[in-house]
mmCIF file of C-alpha atoms in Angstrom:
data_model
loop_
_atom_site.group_PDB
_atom_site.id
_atom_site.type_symbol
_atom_site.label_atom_id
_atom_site.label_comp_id
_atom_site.label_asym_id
_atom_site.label_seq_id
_atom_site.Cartn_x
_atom_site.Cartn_y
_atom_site.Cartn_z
ATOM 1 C CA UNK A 1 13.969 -3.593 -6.473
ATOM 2 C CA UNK A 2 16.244 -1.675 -4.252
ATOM 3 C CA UNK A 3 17.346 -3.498 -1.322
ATOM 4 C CA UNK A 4 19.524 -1.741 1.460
ATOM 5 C CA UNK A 5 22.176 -4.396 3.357
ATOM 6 C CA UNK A 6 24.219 -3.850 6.482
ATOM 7 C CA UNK A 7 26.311 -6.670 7.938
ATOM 8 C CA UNK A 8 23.329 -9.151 8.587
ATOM 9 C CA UNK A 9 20.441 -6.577 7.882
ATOM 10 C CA UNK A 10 18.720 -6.832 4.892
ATOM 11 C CA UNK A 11 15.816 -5.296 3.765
ATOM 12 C CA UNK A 12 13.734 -4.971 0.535
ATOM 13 C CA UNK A 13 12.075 -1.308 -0.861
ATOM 14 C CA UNK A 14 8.906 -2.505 0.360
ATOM 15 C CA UNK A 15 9.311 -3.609 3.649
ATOM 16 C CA UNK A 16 11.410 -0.473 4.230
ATOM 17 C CA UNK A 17 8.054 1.583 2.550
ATOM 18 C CA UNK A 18 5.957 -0.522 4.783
ATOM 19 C CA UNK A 19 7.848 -0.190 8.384
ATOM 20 C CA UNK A 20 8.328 3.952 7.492
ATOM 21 C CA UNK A 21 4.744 4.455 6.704
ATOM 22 C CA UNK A 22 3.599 2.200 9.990
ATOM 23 C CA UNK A 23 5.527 4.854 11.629
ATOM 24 C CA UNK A 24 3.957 7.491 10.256
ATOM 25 C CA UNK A 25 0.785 5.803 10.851
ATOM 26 C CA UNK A 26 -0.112 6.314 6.985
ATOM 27 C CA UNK A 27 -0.564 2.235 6.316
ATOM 28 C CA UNK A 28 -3.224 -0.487 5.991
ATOM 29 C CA UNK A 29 -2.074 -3.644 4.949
ATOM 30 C CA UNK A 30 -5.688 -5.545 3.447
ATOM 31 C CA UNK A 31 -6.371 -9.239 2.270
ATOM 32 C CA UNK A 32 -8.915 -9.819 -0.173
ATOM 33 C CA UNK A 33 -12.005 -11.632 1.774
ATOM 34 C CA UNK A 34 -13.693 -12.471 -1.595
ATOM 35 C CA UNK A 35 -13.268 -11.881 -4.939
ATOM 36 C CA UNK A 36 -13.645 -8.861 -6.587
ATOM 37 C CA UNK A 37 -13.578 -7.115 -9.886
ATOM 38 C CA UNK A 38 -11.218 -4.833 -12.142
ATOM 39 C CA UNK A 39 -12.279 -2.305 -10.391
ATOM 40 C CA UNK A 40 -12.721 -3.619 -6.642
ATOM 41 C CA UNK A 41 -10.812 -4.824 -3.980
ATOM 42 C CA UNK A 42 -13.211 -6.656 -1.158
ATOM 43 C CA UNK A 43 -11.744 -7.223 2.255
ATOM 44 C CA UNK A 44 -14.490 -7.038 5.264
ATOM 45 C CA UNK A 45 -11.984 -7.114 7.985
ATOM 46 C CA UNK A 46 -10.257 -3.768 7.449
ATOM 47 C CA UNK A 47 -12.695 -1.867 5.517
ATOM 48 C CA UNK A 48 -15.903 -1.946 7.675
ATOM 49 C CA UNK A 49 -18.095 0.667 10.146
ATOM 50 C CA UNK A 50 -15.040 0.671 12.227
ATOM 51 C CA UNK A 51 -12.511 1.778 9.668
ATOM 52 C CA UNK A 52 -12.016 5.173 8.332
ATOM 53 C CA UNK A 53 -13.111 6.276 4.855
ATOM 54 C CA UNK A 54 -10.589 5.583 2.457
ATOM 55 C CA UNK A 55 -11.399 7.576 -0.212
ATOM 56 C CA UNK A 56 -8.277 10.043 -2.066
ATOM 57 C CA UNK A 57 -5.509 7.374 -0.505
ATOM 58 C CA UNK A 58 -3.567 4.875 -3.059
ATOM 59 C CA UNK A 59 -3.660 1.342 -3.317
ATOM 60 C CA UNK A 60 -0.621 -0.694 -4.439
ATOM 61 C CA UNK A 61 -1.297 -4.283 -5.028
ATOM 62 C CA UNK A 62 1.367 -6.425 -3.581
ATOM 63 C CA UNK A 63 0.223 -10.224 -4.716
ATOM 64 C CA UNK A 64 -1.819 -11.302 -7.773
ATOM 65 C CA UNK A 65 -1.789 -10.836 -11.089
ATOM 66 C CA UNK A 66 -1.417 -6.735 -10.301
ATOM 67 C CA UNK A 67 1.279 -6.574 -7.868
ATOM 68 C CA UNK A 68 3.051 -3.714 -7.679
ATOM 69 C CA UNK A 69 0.105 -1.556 -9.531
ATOM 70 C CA UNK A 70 -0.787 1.224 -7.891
ATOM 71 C CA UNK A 71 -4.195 3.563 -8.246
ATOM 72 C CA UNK A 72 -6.185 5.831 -6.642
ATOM 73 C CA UNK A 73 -9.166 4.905 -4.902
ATOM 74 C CA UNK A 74 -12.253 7.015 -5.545
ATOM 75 C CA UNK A 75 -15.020 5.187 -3.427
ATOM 76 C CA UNK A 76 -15.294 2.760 0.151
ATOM 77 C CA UNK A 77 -18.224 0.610 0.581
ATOM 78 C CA UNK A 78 -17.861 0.227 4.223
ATOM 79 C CA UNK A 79 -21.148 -2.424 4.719
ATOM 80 C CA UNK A 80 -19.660 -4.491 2.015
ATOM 81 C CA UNK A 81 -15.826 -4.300 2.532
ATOM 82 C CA UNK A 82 -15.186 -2.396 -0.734
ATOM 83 C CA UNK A 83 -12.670 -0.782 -2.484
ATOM 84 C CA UNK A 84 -13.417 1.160 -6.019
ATOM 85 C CA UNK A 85 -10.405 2.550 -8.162
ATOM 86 C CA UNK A 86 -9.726 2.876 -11.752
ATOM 87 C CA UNK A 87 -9.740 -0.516 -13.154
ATOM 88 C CA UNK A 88 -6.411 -2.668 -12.925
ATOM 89 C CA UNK A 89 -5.066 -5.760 -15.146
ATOM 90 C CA UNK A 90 -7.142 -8.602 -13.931
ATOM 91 C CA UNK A 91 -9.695 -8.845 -11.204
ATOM 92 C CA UNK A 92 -8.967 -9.017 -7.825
ATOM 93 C CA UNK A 93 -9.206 -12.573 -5.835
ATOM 94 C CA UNK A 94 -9.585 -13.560 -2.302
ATOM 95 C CA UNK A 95 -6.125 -13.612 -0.478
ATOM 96 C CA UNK A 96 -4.805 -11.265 -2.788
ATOM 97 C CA UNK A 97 -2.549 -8.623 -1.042
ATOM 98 C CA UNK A 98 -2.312 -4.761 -0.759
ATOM 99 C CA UNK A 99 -1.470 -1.715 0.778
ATOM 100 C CA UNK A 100 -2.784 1.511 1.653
ATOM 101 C CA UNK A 101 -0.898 4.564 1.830
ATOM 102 C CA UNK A 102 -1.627 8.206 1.446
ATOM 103 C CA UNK A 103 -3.943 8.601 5.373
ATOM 104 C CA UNK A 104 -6.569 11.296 4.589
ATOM 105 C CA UNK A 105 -4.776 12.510 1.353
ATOM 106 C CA UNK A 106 -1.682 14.144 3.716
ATOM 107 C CA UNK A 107 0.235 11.285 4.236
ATOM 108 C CA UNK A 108 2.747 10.189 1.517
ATOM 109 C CA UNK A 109 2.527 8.648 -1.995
ATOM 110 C CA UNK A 110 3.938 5.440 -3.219
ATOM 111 C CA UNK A 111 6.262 7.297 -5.075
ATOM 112 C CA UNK A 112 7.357 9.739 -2.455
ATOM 113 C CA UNK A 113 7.771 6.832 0.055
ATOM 114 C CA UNK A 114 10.315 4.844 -2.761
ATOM 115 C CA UNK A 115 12.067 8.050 -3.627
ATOM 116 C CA UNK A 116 12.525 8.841 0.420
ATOM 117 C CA UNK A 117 14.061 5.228 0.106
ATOM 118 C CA UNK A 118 16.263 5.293 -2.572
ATOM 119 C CA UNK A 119 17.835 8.589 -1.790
ATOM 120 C CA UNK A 120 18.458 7.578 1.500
ATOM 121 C CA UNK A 121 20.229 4.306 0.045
ATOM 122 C CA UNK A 122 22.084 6.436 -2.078
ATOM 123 C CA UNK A 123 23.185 8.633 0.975
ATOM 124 C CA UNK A 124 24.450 6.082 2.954
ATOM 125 C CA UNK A 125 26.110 4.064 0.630
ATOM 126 C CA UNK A 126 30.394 4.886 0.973
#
């Protein structure tokens, strides 16, 4: 994992990932409410009425028995909290971890956000 340090700075790839995209207002940080399946991620807090569709953005698991996975997802439940993607190692469990990127399909893609990163690492390093 890439980590950038300046005198008594230090931050990992994905905090960086996670404060740029906040920026950009392209992230949704979620917490599994319940358990879900291989191919669902359930959180009822920030996937309800009030939330926008998130259907076309990418989810990359950040606790669990996936972390760091990353996939698609291709359908939102929002009366049930639900997240469907292609399926993943294990199923999800409540308090797992993940984030959203990729706002409406024009924000930016896991990838895109570590490559941003690391080139910018690379830049500033003497």
């Amino acid at each position: 994992m890439a980590t950038a340090t300046t005198a008594q700075l230090t931050r990992t790839r994905a905090q960086l990932r996670r404060q740029v995209a906040d920026r950009f207002e392209d992230l949704v940080m979620l917490t599994a409410t319940a358990n879900g399946s291989t191919t669902t991620f359930l959180d009822t807090i920030n996937v309800n009425a009030g939330t926008e569709h998130f259907n076309g953005r990418e989810i990359l698991f950040t606790s669990g028995t996936n972390d760091t996975l990353v996939r698609r997802i291709t359908g939102t439940t929002s009366s049930t909290g639900t997240l469907t993607f292609a399926a993943v190692t294990a199923s999800t469990a409540t308090n797992d971890t993940a984030d959203v990127y990729n706002r409406r399909g024009r924000g930016f893609t896991v990838a895109q956000y570590n490559r941003a990163i690391n080139n910018a690492i690379n830049d500033a390093y003497p």
